Every structure is written in structure tokens, then in C-alpha cells.
Amino acid sequence: MRRKSVLATTLVLPVILLAAGCTSAAPEKSASPTPTGPAYVSTYEAPAATQLAPLRGNTVPAGTMDHPSLAAKIDNHEGARPQVGLDRTDIVFEELVEGGLTRYVAVWQYDIPSEIGPVRSIRPMDPDIISPFGGLVAYSGGQEVFVNMMMNTPVRNLVFDYDTSGIFYRYDAHEAPHNVILHASDAVKQAADLGAPQQQYAYSTDIATSTAALDGAPTANIAVVFSPERFPNYTWDEANKVWLRNQEGAPDLDDKGKQLQATNVVTMRVDIDGTYGEVPKTVLTGSGAATVSTGGKTINATWSKANAGSPIRFVDGNGVVVRLAPGNTWIELVPNGQGSVTLQ
């Protein structure tokens, strides 16, 4: 009997111990800490969307360039100087016309003035210059054959001779025919159905990273000769990082008395077509020699243009596309033979 009692005790004890383990109290939960400061609020703001101004290469707020470009034939006769609005152009082409004189095809899109001028007549090379920009072209008239050539492009024509809307007027500062002025900003507002131009050239982020500034030779002066009557030049202004423009040895001033200037100066050597007699036609399809000057330096380049509607393309000696600096550009269409370009 005693042996049975010991066995019973032995068998029961583990059960009692196991039961005791199952009924022990659970540990109390500790309270979560209560925040004592203000909740974190992020102050990050996503940067505003941007785009490049297509004819200048400047970075601008997205959507601000959603309007057409305006090209205009601008007079460069002594009786037309100083011109109105040339200081605010994106691109200016200088071309040879009859009598050894020059005229401009000036293009605005980034900063369109209220008025521009004096506006003069169209010439046979102008459709090839202006067509790639689309948008608007303003001129005073011209020979019927040249007007028809311009009318047969995708560009919307504004012609003083046909104007009934009052978008043009004559002003008193100059004598006719050097006094036709266009209400430029009004003209662009009335063409809201037209889109922005395509980007014409490649651009760097700043002057220092432009192709000419990186790879070019130092240049203090760019002297261009169209004829004995027209020989503009540009001098480098290191302090302001611009090319200052002169004509026939004197500063070329705008209507506010400030010397005209450019971020980029391009020269293109071009042939002259004599089909129209005393009216020279600059040949702009094909290719030829060029120079590109930015940041006080110049590189040799080659220009090419496949057809009237295609932009002009510039490549360096290795066939790499030339990058201009953001800013305005003057392009000198210098005739082969009678014209010249001298870099110093």
C-alpha cells in the first residue's frame, strides 16, 4: 500500500506543476508614449515645370511660349535708323539687297515688343529664311513675283499694302518709305490659333558650355563686309559677355540710344543667284562655310539647309552639332566673292 501511495504522488506532481504554469498572470502592457510636439509637415514643393524658349534656348515657365513667332522685313537704310524693336529680337538675319545695301529678317517670339519697324518689302530669299519658323511674317509689299513666293509658304502674311485692319501705320520719326510701323504684340495676339515655332538650333546651358566657348579661338572683333556701303562689325564686351554691334565704323544704336548686342554671332558664306537682275537672291539651300562666335571665342563650322522648310544646321569640324549659348543671335549672310569675314 505504501508503494502505491508513492507512485500516485509521483504521477500527480507534474500535473500540478503544469497547471500552475498555465494559470500564472500575464505581464501588464506598458502605455504607449504620448507625442508632445507638433506633427511633422513636409515643406517640399515640386519645382515648376519649365521649357526652352525655342528661338533663344532660355529656360522659361512651361506654357509661356505657346504663341507664334513673328518675322518681319526691317529696313537698314540710313533713313530708317534707329530701328524700333531690334533690341528685343531672338534672331536677326542680315542679307544683301540691291545697291550694296542690306536689310534684316528679324524674328521675335521670346519677347515681342508693342511696335517694330520700319517694315520694308519682301525679297526672293526671304521665303527660304522664314518658312522654318512658321507663324507670321510682316512686310510692306514688294515685286509681285516675290510677294507670291512668300504667300505660297505655310507662314501667315501681314502686308502693309493690303492692310485694312490698322495693324500697320506710318510714324513721323522718319520720312517715307522708311516709316512703316507694325503693332507687333497686337498682331501676335490676333494669331492665337497659330502654334509656337520649332526649336531651330541646339543650345548649351550657358555661355561657358557653348561649343565656341569650349573649343574656339579667342576673338575680340568680327568684321564683315557685304559691300563698300555695308560693313558691320562686332566687338567683344568681356564685362557684359556680349558682342557689341557697329555699322560702318559707328555704334549701331536702338531707338532708345543703346548699342545693339548679341550673345551669338554667326557668319554664313553664301552664293548669290542673279536670276532677278539687280535684286540679288541669297542661296540658302545646300551648304557652305560658317563661323560661330560665343563667349569671346570663335569656331569654324559648316552650315547646311536641305530645303526651304528645313532649319539651318551648324556642325563643327568633327561633324558634331554646334551648341549656341542661350540668348539672341545675329546671323550674317555674307556673299562669296565680294564679301568677307575677318576675325581678330
mmCIF file of C-alpha atoms in Angstrom:
data_model
loop_
_atom_site.group_PDB
_atom_site.id
_atom_site.type_symbol
_atom_site.label_atom_id
_atom_site.label_comp_id
_atom_site.label_asym_id
_atom_site.label_seq_id
_atom_site.Cartn_x
_atom_site.Cartn_y
_atom_site.Cartn_z
ATOM 1 C CA MET A 1 0.000 0.000 0.000
ATOM 2 C CA ARG A 2 2.802 2.362 0.759
ATOM 3 C CA ARG A 3 4.355 1.733 -2.594
ATOM 4 C CA LYS A 4 1.110 2.594 -4.396
ATOM 5 C CA SER A 5 0.872 5.855 -2.500
ATOM 6 C CA VAL A 6 4.344 6.932 -3.596
ATOM 7 C CA LEU A 7 3.549 6.160 -7.216
ATOM 8 C CA ALA A 8 0.372 8.182 -7.068
ATOM 9 C CA THR A 9 2.242 11.135 -5.659
ATOM 10 C CA THR A 10 4.844 10.857 -8.358
ATOM 11 C CA LEU A 11 2.260 10.839 -11.113
ATOM 12 C CA VAL A 12 0.173 13.709 -9.791
ATOM 13 C CA LEU A 13 3.026 16.164 -9.120
ATOM 14 C CA PRO A 14 3.874 17.034 -12.756
ATOM 15 C CA VAL A 15 0.228 17.652 -13.464
ATOM 16 C CA ILE A 16 0.021 20.121 -10.563
ATOM 17 C CA LEU A 17 3.194 21.870 -11.730
ATOM 18 C CA LEU A 18 1.893 22.094 -15.322
ATOM 19 C CA ALA A 19 -1.404 23.520 -14.144
ATOM 20 C CA ALA A 20 0.418 26.092 -12.063
ATOM 21 C CA GLY A 21 2.368 27.212 -15.153
ATOM 22 C CA CYS A 22 -0.828 27.647 -17.159
ATOM 23 C CA THR A 23 -2.541 29.843 -14.607
ATOM 24 C CA SER A 24 0.284 32.373 -13.959
ATOM 25 C CA ALA A 25 -0.733 36.058 -14.523
ATOM 26 C CA ALA A 26 0.148 37.727 -17.866
ATOM 27 C CA PRO A 27 2.529 40.756 -17.701
ATOM 28 C CA GLU A 28 0.839 44.127 -17.787
ATOM 29 C CA LYS A 29 1.095 46.129 -21.049
ATOM 30 C CA SER A 30 3.049 49.343 -20.858
ATOM 31 C CA ALA A 31 1.330 52.513 -22.106
ATOM 32 C CA SER A 32 2.420 53.988 -25.480
ATOM 33 C CA PRO A 33 4.261 57.306 -25.211
ATOM 34 C CA THR A 34 2.105 60.345 -25.959
ATOM 35 C CA PRO A 35 3.569 62.742 -28.620
ATOM 36 C CA THR A 36 4.488 66.035 -27.052
ATOM 37 C CA GLY A 37 5.421 68.099 -30.213
ATOM 38 C CA PRO A 38 3.510 69.182 -33.373
ATOM 39 C CA ALA A 39 3.012 66.657 -36.184
ATOM 40 C CA TYR A 40 5.690 66.770 -38.959
ATOM 41 C CA VAL A 41 4.581 68.608 -42.073
ATOM 42 C CA SER A 42 6.756 68.459 -45.218
ATOM 43 C CA THR A 43 7.664 71.821 -46.723
ATOM 44 C CA TYR A 44 8.903 70.356 -50.027
ATOM 45 C CA GLU A 45 7.425 71.928 -53.112
ATOM 46 C CA ALA A 46 7.857 70.358 -56.529
ATOM 47 C CA PRO A 47 9.660 72.716 -58.910
ATOM 48 C CA ALA A 48 7.515 74.406 -61.514
ATOM 49 C CA ALA A 49 7.566 72.831 -64.950
ATOM 50 C CA THR A 50 9.832 74.558 -67.460
ATOM 51 C CA GLN A 51 10.610 74.570 -71.157
ATOM 52 C CA LEU A 52 13.150 76.109 -73.521
ATOM 53 C CA ALA A 53 12.267 79.238 -75.431
ATOM 54 C CA PRO A 54 12.540 77.685 -78.923
ATOM 55 C CA LEU A 55 14.382 80.575 -80.606
ATOM 56 C CA ARG A 56 16.630 81.590 -77.692
ATOM 57 C CA GLY A 57 17.327 78.488 -75.620
ATOM 58 C CA ASN A 58 16.466 80.215 -72.323
ATOM 59 C CA THR A 59 14.648 78.215 -69.653
ATOM 60 C CA VAL A 60 11.164 79.649 -69.088
ATOM 61 C CA PRO A 61 7.999 78.550 -67.236
ATOM 62 C CA ALA A 62 6.109 75.871 -69.143
ATOM 63 C CA GLY A 63 3.329 77.246 -71.306
ATOM 64 C CA THR A 64 4.688 80.779 -71.605
ATOM 65 C CA MET A 65 5.926 80.237 -75.166
ATOM 66 C CA ASP A 66 2.659 78.910 -76.589
ATOM 67 C CA HIS A 67 2.347 81.590 -79.253
ATOM 68 C CA PRO A 68 3.690 82.023 -82.794
ATOM 69 C CA SER A 69 6.867 83.751 -83.863
ATOM 70 C CA LEU A 70 6.780 86.998 -85.795
ATOM 71 C CA ALA A 71 9.260 87.591 -88.609
ATOM 72 C CA ALA A 72 9.486 90.992 -90.263
ATOM 73 C CA LYS A 73 11.455 92.650 -93.046
ATOM 74 C CA ILE A 74 13.245 95.501 -91.290
ATOM 75 C CA ASP A 75 14.817 98.412 -93.156
ATOM 76 C CA ASN A 76 18.547 99.129 -92.728
ATOM 77 C CA HIS A 77 18.772 102.277 -94.820
ATOM 78 C CA GLU A 78 20.365 105.241 -93.054
ATOM 79 C CA GLY A 79 16.959 106.917 -93.215
ATOM 80 C CA ALA A 80 15.452 104.028 -91.217
ATOM 81 C CA ARG A 81 17.884 104.144 -88.300
ATOM 82 C CA PRO A 82 17.454 103.764 -85.391
ATOM 83 C CA GLN A 83 15.049 100.891 -85.871
ATOM 84 C CA VAL A 84 12.277 100.046 -83.410
ATOM 85 C CA GLY A 85 12.356 96.747 -81.507
ATOM 86 C CA LEU A 86 15.637 95.258 -82.796
ATOM 87 C CA ASP A 87 16.989 95.164 -79.238
ATOM 88 C CA ARG A 88 14.372 92.531 -78.334
ATOM 89 C CA THR A 89 14.800 90.087 -81.211
ATOM 90 C CA ASP A 90 15.521 86.380 -80.875
ATOM 91 C CA ILE A 91 17.270 86.065 -84.246
ATOM 92 C CA VAL A 92 18.274 88.587 -86.919
ATOM 93 C CA PHE A 93 19.443 87.661 -90.436
ATOM 94 C CA GLU A 94 21.303 90.354 -92.361
ATOM 95 C CA GLU A 95 21.055 89.940 -96.138
ATOM 96 C CA LEU A 96 22.410 91.715 -99.201
ATOM 97 C CA VAL A 97 19.862 93.623 -101.298
ATOM 98 C CA GLU A 98 20.200 95.853 -104.350
ATOM 99 C CA GLY A 99 22.651 98.741 -104.421
ATOM 100 C CA GLY A 100 25.060 97.055 -101.981
ATOM 101 C CA LEU A 101 22.705 97.770 -99.075
ATOM 102 C CA THR A 102 21.443 95.256 -96.530
ATOM 103 C CA ARG A 103 18.109 94.513 -94.895
ATOM 104 C CA TYR A 104 17.105 92.367 -91.985
ATOM 105 C CA VAL A 105 14.801 89.443 -91.464
ATOM 106 C CA ALA A 106 14.197 89.876 -87.745
ATOM 107 C CA VAL A 107 12.361 87.243 -85.696
ATOM 108 C CA TRP A 108 10.639 87.689 -82.329
ATOM 109 C CA GLN A 109 8.986 85.102 -80.086
ATOM 110 C CA TYR A 110 10.528 85.232 -76.600
ATOM 111 C CA ASP A 111 9.891 88.960 -76.094
ATOM 112 C CA ILE A 112 7.527 90.633 -78.545
ATOM 113 C CA PRO A 113 7.513 94.459 -78.482
ATOM 114 C CA SER A 114 4.395 96.538 -78.854
ATOM 115 C CA GLU A 115 5.817 98.010 -82.091
ATOM 116 C CA ILE A 116 8.531 97.115 -84.607
ATOM 117 C CA GLY A 117 9.893 98.716 -87.755
ATOM 118 C CA PRO A 118 10.483 100.334 -90.109
ATOM 119 C CA VAL A 119 8.988 97.495 -92.137
ATOM 120 C CA ARG A 120 10.072 97.183 -95.789
ATOM 121 C CA SER A 121 9.412 94.958 -98.791
ATOM 122 C CA ILE A 122 9.991 91.251 -99.322
ATOM 123 C CA ARG A 123 12.934 89.772 -101.267
ATOM 124 C CA PRO A 124 13.364 86.435 -103.116
ATOM 125 C CA MET A 125 15.443 84.695 -100.411
ATOM 126 C CA ASP A 126 13.050 85.564 -97.602
ATOM 127 C CA PRO A 127 10.705 82.574 -98.034
ATOM 128 C CA ASP A 128 13.692 80.250 -97.502
ATOM 129 C CA ILE A 129 14.737 82.131 -94.368
ATOM 130 C CA ILE A 130 11.287 82.481 -92.810
ATOM 131 C CA SER A 131 9.467 79.234 -93.707
ATOM 132 C CA PRO A 132 11.058 77.082 -90.960
ATOM 133 C CA PHE A 133 9.684 79.404 -88.270
ATOM 134 C CA GLY A 134 6.055 79.231 -89.350
ATOM 135 C CA GLY A 135 3.931 81.794 -87.550
ATOM 136 C CA LEU A 136 3.679 85.304 -89.008
ATOM 137 C CA VAL A 137 5.656 87.420 -91.452
ATOM 138 C CA ALA A 138 5.212 91.179 -91.848
ATOM 139 C CA TYR A 139 6.407 93.259 -94.805
ATOM 140 C CA SER A 140 5.338 96.347 -96.691
ATOM 141 C CA GLY A 141 4.901 94.781 -100.156
ATOM 142 C CA GLY A 142 7.320 94.015 -102.974
ATOM 143 C CA GLN A 143 7.504 92.870 -106.548
ATOM 144 C CA GLU A 144 4.549 90.642 -107.372
ATOM 145 C CA VAL A 145 6.768 87.625 -108.033
ATOM 146 C CA PHE A 146 8.387 87.924 -104.595
ATOM 147 C CA VAL A 147 5.082 88.523 -102.809
ATOM 148 C CA ASN A 148 3.640 85.418 -104.474
ATOM 149 C CA MET A 149 6.669 83.407 -103.379
ATOM 150 C CA MET A 150 6.119 84.463 -99.773
ATOM 151 C CA MET A 151 2.362 83.903 -99.967
ATOM 152 C CA ASN A 152 2.977 80.318 -101.139
ATOM 153 C CA THR A 153 4.573 79.309 -97.832
ATOM 154 C CA PRO A 154 2.908 77.978 -94.655
ATOM 155 C CA VAL A 155 3.589 81.351 -92.987
ATOM 156 C CA ARG A 156 0.695 83.788 -92.450
ATOM 157 C CA ASN A 157 1.418 87.030 -94.341
ATOM 158 C CA LEU A 158 0.765 90.523 -92.969
ATOM 159 C CA VAL A 159 1.269 93.031 -95.804
ATOM 160 C CA PHE A 160 1.115 96.796 -95.370
ATOM 161 C CA ASP A 161 -0.068 97.332 -98.957
ATOM 162 C CA TYR A 162 -3.118 95.128 -98.328
ATOM 163 C CA ASP A 163 -3.834 96.114 -94.720
ATOM 164 C CA THR A 164 -7.352 97.236 -93.849
ATOM 165 C CA SER A 165 -7.235 96.461 -90.139
ATOM 166 C CA GLY A 166 -4.919 99.224 -88.981
ATOM 167 C CA ILE A 167 -2.245 96.786 -87.791
ATOM 168 C CA PHE A 168 0.322 98.972 -89.645
ATOM 169 C CA TYR A 169 0.760 102.747 -89.562
ATOM 170 C CA ARG A 170 3.238 105.394 -90.641
ATOM 171 C CA TYR A 171 5.036 107.371 -87.969
ATOM 172 C CA ASP A 172 6.610 110.815 -88.003
ATOM 173 C CA ALA A 173 10.135 109.966 -86.828
ATOM 174 C CA HIS A 174 11.249 109.078 -90.375
ATOM 175 C CA GLU A 175 10.264 110.003 -93.895
ATOM 176 C CA ALA A 176 8.539 107.582 -96.263
ATOM 177 C CA PRO A 177 9.252 104.896 -97.266
ATOM 178 C CA HIS A 178 11.278 104.360 -94.081
ATOM 179 C CA ASN A 179 8.418 104.886 -91.633
ATOM 180 C CA VAL A 180 6.062 101.872 -91.702
ATOM 181 C CA ILE A 181 5.493 100.511 -88.197
ATOM 182 C CA LEU A 182 3.705 97.293 -87.155
ATOM 183 C CA HIS A 183 1.693 96.882 -83.942
ATOM 184 C CA ALA A 184 3.636 93.671 -83.233
ATOM 185 C CA SER A 185 2.113 92.463 -79.974
ATOM 186 C CA ASP A 186 -1.396 93.028 -81.338
ATOM 187 C CA ALA A 187 -0.518 91.052 -84.466
ATOM 188 C CA VAL A 188 0.620 88.081 -82.397
ATOM 189 C CA LYS A 189 -2.444 88.210 -80.134
ATOM 190 C CA GLN A 190 -4.663 88.089 -83.211
ATOM 191 C CA ALA A 191 -2.898 84.905 -84.355
ATOM 192 C CA ALA A 192 -3.621 82.814 -81.261
ATOM 193 C CA ASP A 193 -4.622 79.893 -83.489
ATOM 194 C CA LEU A 194 -1.014 79.518 -84.670
ATOM 195 C CA GLY A 195 1.385 77.361 -82.696
ATOM 196 C CA ALA A 196 4.854 78.072 -81.386
ATOM 197 C CA PRO A 197 7.852 77.632 -83.718
ATOM 198 C CA GLN A 198 10.051 74.585 -83.647
ATOM 199 C CA GLN A 199 13.447 74.918 -81.997
ATOM 200 C CA GLN A 200 15.865 75.868 -84.778
ATOM 201 C CA TYR A 201 19.310 75.358 -83.232
ATOM 202 C CA ALA A 202 20.981 73.412 -80.428
ATOM 203 C CA TYR A 203 21.709 75.286 -77.185
ATOM 204 C CA SER A 204 24.033 74.808 -74.241
ATOM 205 C CA THR A 205 23.033 75.580 -70.656
ATOM 206 C CA ASP A 206 25.133 78.754 -70.524
ATOM 207 C CA ILE A 207 27.848 80.689 -72.370
ATOM 208 C CA ALA A 208 30.713 78.727 -70.801
ATOM 209 C CA THR A 209 29.408 75.386 -72.111
ATOM 210 C CA SER A 210 28.633 76.583 -75.648
ATOM 211 C CA THR A 211 30.639 74.964 -78.434
ATOM 212 C CA ALA A 212 32.534 78.122 -79.384
ATOM 213 C CA ALA A 213 33.417 78.999 -75.781
ATOM 214 C CA LEU A 214 34.705 75.468 -75.144
ATOM 215 C CA ASP A 215 36.549 74.794 -78.403
ATOM 216 C CA GLY A 216 37.002 78.127 -80.154
ATOM 217 C CA ALA A 217 39.876 80.545 -80.657
ATOM 218 C CA PRO A 218 39.872 83.865 -78.729
ATOM 219 C CA THR A 219 38.254 86.618 -80.786
ATOM 220 C CA ALA A 220 37.992 90.317 -79.997
ATOM 221 C CA ASN A 221 36.474 91.544 -83.261
ATOM 222 C CA ILE A 222 34.330 90.094 -86.057
ATOM 223 C CA ALA A 223 34.483 92.256 -89.192
ATOM 224 C CA VAL A 224 32.013 91.551 -92.001
ATOM 225 C CA VAL A 225 31.951 93.152 -95.456
ATOM 226 C CA PHE A 226 28.866 92.936 -97.686
ATOM 227 C CA SER A 227 29.879 95.780 -99.988
ATOM 228 C CA PRO A 228 31.628 99.163 -99.809
ATOM 229 C CA GLU A 229 28.332 100.525 -98.437
ATOM 230 C CA ARG A 230 27.742 97.929 -95.702
ATOM 231 C CA PHE A 231 30.442 96.600 -93.370
ATOM 232 C CA PRO A 232 29.204 95.799 -89.854
ATOM 233 C CA ASN A 233 31.462 94.509 -87.091
ATOM 234 C CA TYR A 234 31.117 93.140 -83.585
ATOM 235 C CA THR A 235 33.464 93.751 -80.645
ATOM 236 C CA TRP A 236 33.588 91.506 -77.603
ATOM 237 C CA ASP A 237 32.486 93.081 -74.310
ATOM 238 C CA GLU A 238 34.028 90.845 -71.664
ATOM 239 C CA ALA A 239 32.401 92.641 -68.739
ATOM 240 C CA ASN A 240 28.868 92.028 -70.046
ATOM 241 C CA LYS A 241 29.591 88.843 -72.013
ATOM 242 C CA VAL A 242 28.042 90.184 -75.239
ATOM 243 C CA TRP A 243 29.058 91.176 -78.754
ATOM 244 C CA LEU A 244 28.509 94.901 -79.394
ATOM 245 C CA ARG A 245 27.376 95.735 -82.913
ATOM 246 C CA ASN A 246 28.747 98.546 -85.087
ATOM 247 C CA GLN A 247 27.866 99.674 -88.614
ATOM 248 C CA GLU A 248 30.269 101.427 -90.943
ATOM 249 C CA GLY A 249 32.557 102.208 -88.014
ATOM 250 C CA ALA A 250 29.960 103.650 -85.639
ATOM 251 C CA PRO A 251 27.961 102.035 -82.798
ATOM 252 C CA ASP A 252 24.679 100.570 -84.048
ATOM 253 C CA LEU A 253 22.065 102.038 -81.712
ATOM 254 C CA ASP A 254 18.479 101.071 -80.987
ATOM 255 C CA ASP A 255 15.642 103.577 -80.685
ATOM 256 C CA LYS A 256 16.473 104.103 -77.011
ATOM 257 C CA GLY A 257 20.081 105.047 -77.753
ATOM 258 C CA LYS A 258 21.597 101.752 -76.538
ATOM 259 C CA GLN A 259 24.100 99.858 -78.663
ATOM 260 C CA LEU A 260 22.686 96.674 -80.167
ATOM 261 C CA GLN A 261 24.262 93.478 -78.865
ATOM 262 C CA ALA A 262 24.235 89.728 -79.398
ATOM 263 C CA THR A 263 25.010 86.616 -77.373
ATOM 264 C CA ASN A 264 25.906 84.649 -80.513
ATOM 265 C CA VAL A 265 27.205 85.933 -83.849
ATOM 266 C CA VAL A 266 27.122 83.554 -86.825
ATOM 267 C CA THR A 267 28.533 84.211 -90.280
ATOM 268 C CA MET A 268 27.453 82.115 -93.273
ATOM 269 C CA ARG A 269 29.251 82.295 -96.625
ATOM 270 C CA VAL A 270 26.571 82.143 -99.322
ATOM 271 C CA ASP A 271 26.300 82.272 -103.094
ATOM 272 C CA ILE A 272 24.253 84.920 -104.884
ATOM 273 C CA ASP A 273 21.703 83.974 -107.570
ATOM 274 C CA GLY A 274 21.378 86.634 -110.285
ATOM 275 C CA THR A 275 18.078 85.387 -111.692
ATOM 276 C CA TYR A 276 16.251 88.574 -110.684
ATOM 277 C CA GLY A 277 18.656 91.065 -112.192
ATOM 278 C CA GLU A 278 19.622 93.885 -109.840
ATOM 279 C CA VAL A 279 17.841 92.149 -106.944
ATOM 280 C CA PRO A 280 20.307 89.576 -105.537
ATOM 281 C CA LYS A 281 18.973 86.331 -104.166
ATOM 282 C CA THR A 282 20.952 84.743 -101.354
ATOM 283 C CA VAL A 283 21.164 80.976 -101.939
ATOM 284 C CA LEU A 284 20.206 79.250 -98.693
ATOM 285 C CA THR A 285 19.691 75.636 -99.708
ATOM 286 C CA GLY A 286 22.806 73.494 -99.832
ATOM 287 C CA SER A 287 25.814 74.054 -97.588
ATOM 288 C CA GLY A 288 28.803 76.284 -97.036
ATOM 289 C CA ALA A 289 31.388 77.627 -94.627
ATOM 290 C CA ALA A 290 30.393 79.340 -91.390
ATOM 291 C CA THR A 291 31.813 80.739 -88.187
ATOM 292 C CA VAL A 292 30.111 80.713 -84.791
ATOM 293 C CA SER A 293 31.216 83.199 -82.120
ATOM 294 C CA THR A 294 30.160 82.991 -78.475
ATOM 295 C CA GLY A 295 31.821 83.989 -75.221
ATOM 296 C CA GLY A 296 34.666 85.866 -76.921
ATOM 297 C CA LYS A 297 35.705 82.825 -78.965
ATOM 298 C CA THR A 298 35.045 81.549 -82.492
ATOM 299 C CA ILE A 299 34.915 78.143 -84.161
ATOM 300 C CA ASN A 300 34.847 77.314 -87.847
ATOM 301 C CA ALA A 301 31.748 75.399 -88.868
ATOM 302 C CA THR A 302 29.701 74.189 -91.816
ATOM 303 C CA TRP A 303 26.109 75.238 -92.438
ATOM 304 C CA SER A 304 23.552 73.185 -94.331
ATOM 305 C CA LYS A 305 19.890 73.516 -95.237
ATOM 306 C CA ALA A 306 18.090 70.726 -97.060
ATOM 307 C CA ASN A 307 15.107 72.684 -98.397
ATOM 308 C CA ALA A 308 13.073 75.840 -97.905
ATOM 309 C CA GLY A 309 11.131 74.440 -94.945
ATOM 310 C CA SER A 310 14.034 72.949 -93.001
ATOM 311 C CA PRO A 311 16.073 74.807 -90.358
ATOM 312 C CA ILE A 312 19.693 75.746 -90.932
ATOM 313 C CA ARG A 313 22.041 73.251 -89.288
ATOM 314 C CA PHE A 314 25.546 74.041 -87.985
ATOM 315 C CA VAL A 315 28.210 71.385 -87.347
ATOM 316 C CA ASP A 316 31.844 71.681 -86.287
ATOM 317 C CA GLY A 317 34.893 70.158 -87.976
ATOM 318 C CA ASN A 318 34.089 66.757 -86.476
ATOM 319 C CA GLY A 319 30.519 66.798 -87.727
ATOM 320 C CA VAL A 320 29.123 67.464 -84.240
ATOM 321 C CA VAL A 321 26.155 69.822 -83.960
ATOM 322 C CA VAL A 322 27.200 73.265 -82.709
ATOM 323 C CA ARG A 323 25.547 74.452 -79.495
ATOM 324 C CA LEU A 324 24.804 78.155 -79.186
ATOM 325 C CA ALA A 325 24.527 79.867 -75.802
ATOM 326 C CA PRO A 326 21.076 80.846 -74.529
ATOM 327 C CA GLY A 327 20.303 84.341 -75.775
ATOM 328 C CA ASN A 328 19.833 86.268 -79.011
ATOM 329 C CA THR A 329 21.680 85.530 -82.251
ATOM 330 C CA TRP A 330 22.676 87.653 -85.251
ATOM 331 C CA ILE A 331 23.344 85.742 -88.479
ATOM 332 C CA GLU A 332 25.315 87.465 -91.256
ATOM 333 C CA LEU A 333 24.628 86.068 -94.758
ATOM 334 C CA VAL A 334 27.919 87.105 -96.342
ATOM 335 C CA PRO A 335 28.212 86.799 -100.140
ATOM 336 C CA ASN A 336 31.010 84.684 -101.549
ATOM 337 C CA GLY A 337 33.289 86.689 -103.799
ATOM 338 C CA GLN A 338 32.502 90.298 -102.957
ATOM 339 C CA GLY A 339 32.015 89.740 -99.224
ATOM 340 C CA SER A 340 34.481 88.831 -96.484
ATOM 341 C CA VAL A 341 34.748 87.827 -92.815
ATOM 342 C CA THR A 342 37.790 88.766 -90.752
ATOM 343 C CA LEU A 343 38.363 87.564 -87.190
ATOM 344 C CA GLN A 344 40.852 89.275 -84.908
#
